PDB file of C-alpha atoms and ligand atoms in Angstrom:
ATOM      1  CA  MET A 154      -3.374  25.588   2.794  1.00 91.00           C
ATOM      2  CA  ALA A 155      -1.583  22.374   3.808  1.00 97.00           C
ATOM      3  CA  VAL A 156      -0.187  19.298   3.881  1.00 98.00           C
ATOM      4  CA  ILE A 157      -1.651  16.208   4.696  1.00 98.00           C
ATOM      5  CA  SER A 158       0.000  12.785   4.245  1.00 98.00           C
ATOM      6  CA  VAL A 159      -2.404   9.927   3.677  1.00 98.00           C
ATOM      7  CA  ILE A 160       0.171   6.824   4.543  1.00 99.00           C
ATOM      8  CA  ASN A 161      -1.263   2.914   3.269  1.00 98.00           C
ATOM      9  CA  GLY A 162       0.326  -0.585   4.622  1.00 98.00           C
ATOM     10  CA  PRO A 163       0.479  -3.941   2.781  1.00 98.00           C
ATOM     11  CA  ASN A 164      -1.796  -4.882   0.620  1.00 98.00           C
ATOM     12  CA  LEU A 165      -4.305  -2.492   0.725  1.00 98.00           C
ATOM     13  CA  ASN A 166      -2.472  -2.101  -3.167  1.00 98.00           C
ATOM     14  CA  MET A 167      -5.662  -5.249  -3.523  1.00 97.00           C
ATOM     15  CA  LEU A 168      -8.066  -3.219  -2.937  1.00 98.00           C
ATOM     16  CA  GLY A 169     -11.585  -3.966  -5.213  1.00 96.00           C
ATOM     17  CA  THR A 170     -10.129  -7.469  -5.849  1.00 95.00           C
ATOM     18  CA  ARG A 171      -8.980  -8.135  -2.615  1.00 96.00           C
ATOM     19  CA  GLU A 172     -11.545  -9.296   0.056  1.00 94.00           C
ATOM     20  CA  PRO A 173     -14.748  -6.821  -1.122  1.00 94.00           C
ATOM     21  CA  GLY A 174     -16.922  -8.010   1.459  1.00 93.00           C
ATOM     22  CA  ILE A 175     -14.365  -6.283   3.889  1.00 95.00           C
ATOM     23  CA  TYR A 176     -12.932  -4.616   2.374  1.00 95.00           C
ATOM     24  CA  GLY A 177     -15.427  -2.543  -0.426  1.00 93.00           C
ATOM     25  CA  ALA A 178     -15.733  -2.251  -4.690  1.00 94.00           C
ATOM     26  CA  GLN A 179     -13.579   0.185  -4.463  1.00 97.00           C
ATOM     27  CA  THR A 180      -9.542   0.528  -5.820  1.00 98.00           C
ATOM     28  CA  LEU A 181      -6.801   2.638  -3.524  1.00 98.00           C
ATOM     29  CA  ALA A 182      -7.190   5.126  -7.018  1.00 98.00           C
ATOM     30  CA  ASP A 183     -10.342   5.547  -6.512  1.00 98.00           C
ATOM     31  CA  ILE A 184     -10.003   6.403  -2.808  1.00 98.00           C
ATOM     32  CA  GLU A 185      -7.534   8.750  -4.167  1.00 98.00           C
ATOM     33  CA  THR A 186      -9.805  11.008  -6.650  1.00 98.00           C
ATOM     34  CA  SER A 187     -11.830  11.750  -4.119  1.00 98.00           C
ATOM     35  CA  LEU A 188      -9.549  12.706  -1.410  1.00 98.00           C
ATOM     36  CA  ARG A 189      -7.393  14.900  -3.276  1.00 98.00           C
ATOM     37  CA  LYS A 190     -11.646  16.493  -4.536  1.00 98.00           C
ATOM     38  CA  LEU A 191     -12.193  17.489  -0.756  1.00 98.00           C
ATOM     39  CA  ALA A 192      -8.636  18.365   0.250  1.00 98.00           C
ATOM     40  CA  LYS A 193      -8.730  20.225  -2.757  1.00 98.00           C
ATOM     41  CA  GLN A 194     -12.046  21.921  -1.640  1.00 98.00           C
ATOM     42  CA  HIS A 195     -11.099  22.903   1.882  1.00 97.00           C
ATOM     43  CA  GLY A 196      -7.874  24.553   0.571  1.00 97.00           C
ATOM     44  CA  HIS A 197      -5.653  21.325   1.419  1.00 98.00           C
ATOM     45  CA  ASP A 198      -2.769  19.266  -0.807  1.00 97.00           C
ATOM     46  CA  ILE A 199      -2.634  15.090  -0.441  1.00 98.00           C
ATOM     47  CA  LEU A 200       0.546  13.175   0.109  1.00 98.00           C
ATOM     48  CA  PHE A 201      -0.235  10.358  -1.248  1.00 98.00           C
ATOM     49  CA  TYR A 202       1.475   7.171  -0.364  1.00 98.00           C
ATOM     50  CA  GLN A 203       1.325   2.683  -1.157  1.00 98.00           C
ATOM     51  CA  SER A 204       4.387   0.024   1.007  1.00 98.00           C
ATOM     52  CA  ASN A 205       4.309  -3.218   0.734  1.00 98.00           C
ATOM     53  CA  ALA A 206       7.541  -2.566   2.987  1.00 98.00           C
ATOM     54  CA  GLU A 207       7.658  -1.872   7.079  1.00 98.00           C
ATOM     55  CA  HIS A 208      10.846   0.277   6.078  1.00 98.00           C
ATOM     56  CA  ASP A 209       9.658   2.040   3.312  1.00 98.00           C
ATOM     57  CA  LEU A 210       6.358   3.167   5.667  1.00 98.00           C
ATOM     58  CA  VAL A 211       9.022   4.109   8.045  1.00 98.00           C
ATOM     59  CA  ASN A 212      10.602   6.137   5.758  1.00 98.00           C
ATOM     60  CA  GLN A 213       7.640   8.390   4.618  1.00 98.00           C
ATOM     61  CA  VAL A 214       6.335   8.166   7.960  1.00 98.00           C
ATOM     62  CA  GLN A 215      10.703   9.645   8.800  1.00 98.00           C
ATOM     63  CA  GLN A 216       9.957  12.492   5.762  1.00 98.00           C
ATOM     64  CA  SER A 217       5.926  14.389   7.147  1.00 98.00           C
ATOM     65  CA  GLN A 218       8.805  17.355   8.486  1.00 93.00           C
ATOM     66  CA  GLN A 219      10.446  17.438   5.308  1.00 96.00           C
ATOM     67  CA  ASN A 220       6.915  17.394   3.676  1.00 96.00           C
ATOM     68  CA  ASP A 221       6.066  20.229   5.036  1.00 97.00           C
ATOM     69  CA  VAL A 222       3.358  16.848   6.367  1.00 98.00           C
ATOM     70  CA  ALA A 223       0.512  19.002   9.492  1.00 98.00           C
ATOM     71  CA  CYS A 224      -1.008  15.511  10.159  1.00 98.00           C
ATOM     72  CA  ILE A 225      -0.923  12.233   8.773  1.00 98.00           C
ATOM     73  CA  LEU A 226      -3.935   9.403   8.550  1.00 98.00           C
ATOM     74  CA  LEU A 227      -2.709   6.623   8.860  1.00 98.00           C
ATOM     75  CA  ASN A 228      -3.947   3.058   7.456  1.00 98.00           C
ATOM     76  CA  PRO A 229      -1.131   0.856   8.718  1.00 98.00           C
ATOM     77  CA  ALA A 230      -2.746  -2.332   7.888  1.00 98.00           C
ATOM     78  CA  ALA A 231      -1.322  -5.853   9.165  1.00 98.00           C
ATOM     79  CA  PHE A 232       1.339  -3.944  10.465  1.00 98.00           C
ATOM     80  CA  THR A 233      -1.216  -2.324  12.740  1.00 98.00           C
ATOM     81  CA  HIS A 234      -0.779  -5.676  14.858  1.00 98.00           C
ATOM     82  CA  THR A 235       2.694  -5.484  14.318  1.00 98.00           C
ATOM     83  CA  SER A 236       4.764  -3.161  13.998  1.00 98.00           C
ATOM     84  CA  VAL A 237       7.048  -1.194  17.058  1.00 98.00           C
ATOM     85  CA  ALA A 238       9.009   0.181  14.344  1.00 98.00           C
ATOM     86  CA  LEU A 239       6.341   2.409  12.613  1.00 98.00           C
ATOM     87  CA  ARG A 240       5.223   2.967  15.487  1.00 98.00           C
ATOM     88  CA  ASP A 241       8.642   4.481  16.726  1.00 98.00           C
ATOM     89  CA  ALA A 242       8.425   6.714  13.930  1.00 98.00           C
ATOM     90  CA  LEU A 243       5.093   8.556  14.529  1.00 98.00           C
ATOM     91  CA  LEU A 244       5.812   9.331  18.111  1.00 98.00           C
ATOM     92  CA  ALA A 245       9.780  10.209  16.648  1.00 98.00           C
ATOM     93  CA  VAL A 246       8.612  12.959  14.176  1.00 98.00           C
ATOM     94  CA  ALA A 247       5.692  13.124  16.889  1.00 97.00           C
ATOM     95  CA  LEU A 248       3.581  14.854  13.906  1.00 97.00           C
ATOM     96  CA  PRO A 249      -0.947  14.997  15.133  1.00 98.00           C
ATOM     97  CA  PHE A 250      -2.152  10.949  12.656  1.00 98.00           C
ATOM     98  CA  ILE A 251      -4.934   9.774  12.585  1.00 98.00           C
ATOM     99  CA  GLU A 252      -5.408   5.859  12.437  1.00 98.00           C
ATOM    100  CA  LEU A 253      -8.196   4.585   9.648  1.00 98.00           C
ATOM    101  CA  HIS A 254      -8.841   1.417   8.926  1.00 98.00           C
ATOM    102  CA  LEU A 255     -11.859   0.533   6.201  1.00 98.00           C
ATOM    103  CA  SER A 256     -12.967  -2.691   7.950  1.00 98.00           C
ATOM    104  CA  ASN A 257     -14.264  -2.317  11.734  1.00 98.00           C
ATOM    105  CA  VAL A 258     -11.815  -3.849  13.173  1.00 98.00           C
ATOM    106  CA  HIS A 259     -12.568  -4.867  17.143  1.00 97.00           C
ATOM    107  CA  ALA A 260     -15.963  -6.934  15.386  1.00 96.00           C
ATOM    108  CA  ARG A 261     -13.097  -8.914  13.737  1.00 97.00           C
ATOM    109  CA  GLU A 262     -10.321 -11.868  14.722  1.00 95.00           C
ATOM    110  CA  ALA A 263      -8.916 -11.869  18.867  1.00 96.00           C
ATOM    111  CA  PHE A 264      -5.927 -10.298  17.053  1.00 95.00           C
ATOM    112  CA  ARG A 265      -6.745  -7.401  14.630  1.00 97.00           C
ATOM    113  CA  GLN A 266      -8.090  -5.704  17.974  1.00 94.00           C
ATOM    114  CA  HIS A 267      -4.802  -4.953  19.425  1.00 97.00           C
ATOM    115  CA  SER A 268      -3.597  -1.739  18.087  1.00 98.00           C
ATOM    116  CA  TYR A 269       0.142  -0.408  18.583  1.00 98.00           C
ATOM    117  CA  PHE A 270      -1.342   3.104  16.846  1.00 98.00           C
ATOM    118  CA  SER A 271      -4.238   4.296  18.998  1.00 98.00           C
ATOM    119  CA  ASP A 272      -3.620   4.812  22.618  1.00 98.00           C
ATOM    120  CA  ILE A 273      -0.581   7.605  20.712  1.00 98.00           C
ATOM    121  CA  ALA A 274      -3.606   8.746  17.159  1.00 98.00           C
ATOM    122  CA  GLN A 275      -5.545  11.829  18.287  1.00 98.00           C
ATOM    123  CA  GLY A 276      -8.157   9.458  17.133  1.00 98.00           C
ATOM    124  CA  VAL A 277      -9.356   6.312  14.846  1.00 98.00           C
ATOM    125  CA  ILE A 278     -11.848   5.587  12.181  1.00 98.00           C
ATOM    126  CA  CYS A 279     -12.845   2.748  10.999  1.00 98.00           C
ATOM    127  CA  GLY A 280     -15.744   0.336   9.878  1.00 98.00           C
ATOM    128  CA  PHE A 281     -17.107   3.071   7.141  1.00 97.00           C
ATOM    129  CA  GLY A 282     -15.452   0.856   4.094  1.00 97.00           C
ATOM    130  CA  PRO A 283     -14.082   3.437   1.895  1.00 97.00           C
ATOM    131  CA  LYS A 284     -15.656   6.567   3.193  1.00 97.00           C
ATOM    132  CA  SER A 285     -13.627   6.001   6.325  1.00 98.00           C
ATOM    133  CA  TYR A 286     -10.509   7.703   4.825  1.00 98.00           C
ATOM    134  CA  GLU A 287     -13.203  10.831   3.784  1.00 98.00           C
ATOM    135  CA  LEU A 288     -14.143  10.437   7.224  1.00 98.00           C
ATOM    136  CA  ALA A 289     -10.613  10.442   8.728  1.00 98.00           C
ATOM    137  CA  LEU A 290      -9.817  13.509   6.567  1.00 98.00           C
ATOM    138  CA  LEU A 291     -12.420  15.910   7.250  1.00 98.00           C
ATOM    139  CA  ALA A 292     -10.842  15.185  11.234  1.00 98.00           C
ATOM    140  CA  ALA A 293      -8.017  16.816  10.450  1.00 98.00           C
ATOM    141  CA  ILE A 294      -8.341  19.198   8.378  1.00 98.00           C
ATOM    142  CA  SER A 295     -10.492  20.600  11.969  1.00 96.00           C
ATOM    143  CA  LEU A 296      -7.405  18.834  13.670  1.00 96.00           C
ATOM    144  CA  ILE A 297      -5.406  21.526  11.411  1.00 96.00           C
ATOM    145  CA  GLU A 298      -7.801  25.060  11.187  1.00 93.00           C
ATOM    146  CA  GLN A 299      -9.344  24.514  14.972  1.00 85.00           C
ATOM    147  CA  PRO A 300      -5.996  22.703  17.135  1.00 71.00           C
ATOM    148  CA  SER A 301      -8.133  22.736  20.734  1.00 67.00           C
ATOM    149  CA  ARG A 302     -10.618  20.448  21.370  1.00 59.00           C
ATOM    150  CA  ASP A 303     -12.174  23.224  23.124  1.00 58.00           C
TER     151      ASP A 303
HETATM  152  C1  DQA B 486      -7.200  -3.150   7.629  1.00 68.95           C
HETATM  153  C2  DQA B 486      -7.448  -4.151   9.033  1.00 68.95           C
HETATM  154  C3  DQA B 486      -6.416  -5.007   9.027  1.00 68.95           C
HETATM  155  O1  DQA B 486      -6.545  -6.117  10.613  1.00 68.95           O
HETATM  156  C4  DQA B 486      -5.956  -5.835   7.747  1.00 68.95           C
HETATM  157  O2  DQA B 486      -4.421  -6.751   8.750  1.00 68.95           O
HETATM  158  C5  DQA B 486      -5.918  -4.830   7.058  1.00 68.95           C
HETATM  159  C6  DQA B 486      -7.056  -4.002   6.427  1.00 68.95           C
HETATM  160  C7  DQA B 486      -8.839  -2.271   7.343  1.00 68.95           C
HETATM  161  O3  DQA B 486      -8.088  -1.094   7.022  1.00 68.95           O
HETATM  162  O4  DQA B 486      -9.472  -2.874   7.383  1.00 68.95           O
HETATM  163  O5  DQA B 486      -5.109  -4.679   5.935  1.00 68.95           O
HETATM  164  O6  DQA B 486      -6.633  -1.670   8.008  1.00 68.95           O
END
């Protein structure tokens, strides 16, 4: 059994009503429920966290070692494009993480096409709506269960 930490940045608490044409109709609670179910089916456990505050997200990343986290799924939301502090926190804990986005950030405004995380992530999943979370979880599970890419 491994612990997978799912960390969500600002405004993701508004999923369901927030620009549903871009982000879909599911709430963050719906996503959490389906991830918990999927993780349980594979014998793993989920820590699920959302904050609108950069320092709380940094603190949550820093807590990963105490929480015995094996892998982080991170949707940094708008902090994707701005946060050196969150990037540094991920480098500091040195745990594998997967960057994920509901929308295809590469098909949107130019400012969304730069990420402070992609070059240090194990991989990036974006553009599948709420399914991005499930795909990222499956990727994390395969990473945990079979760490070598060969
Ligand atoms: C997002 C994409 C970001 O550009 C945006 O600021 C978000 C959500 C996504 O999941 O598609 O808040 O991370």
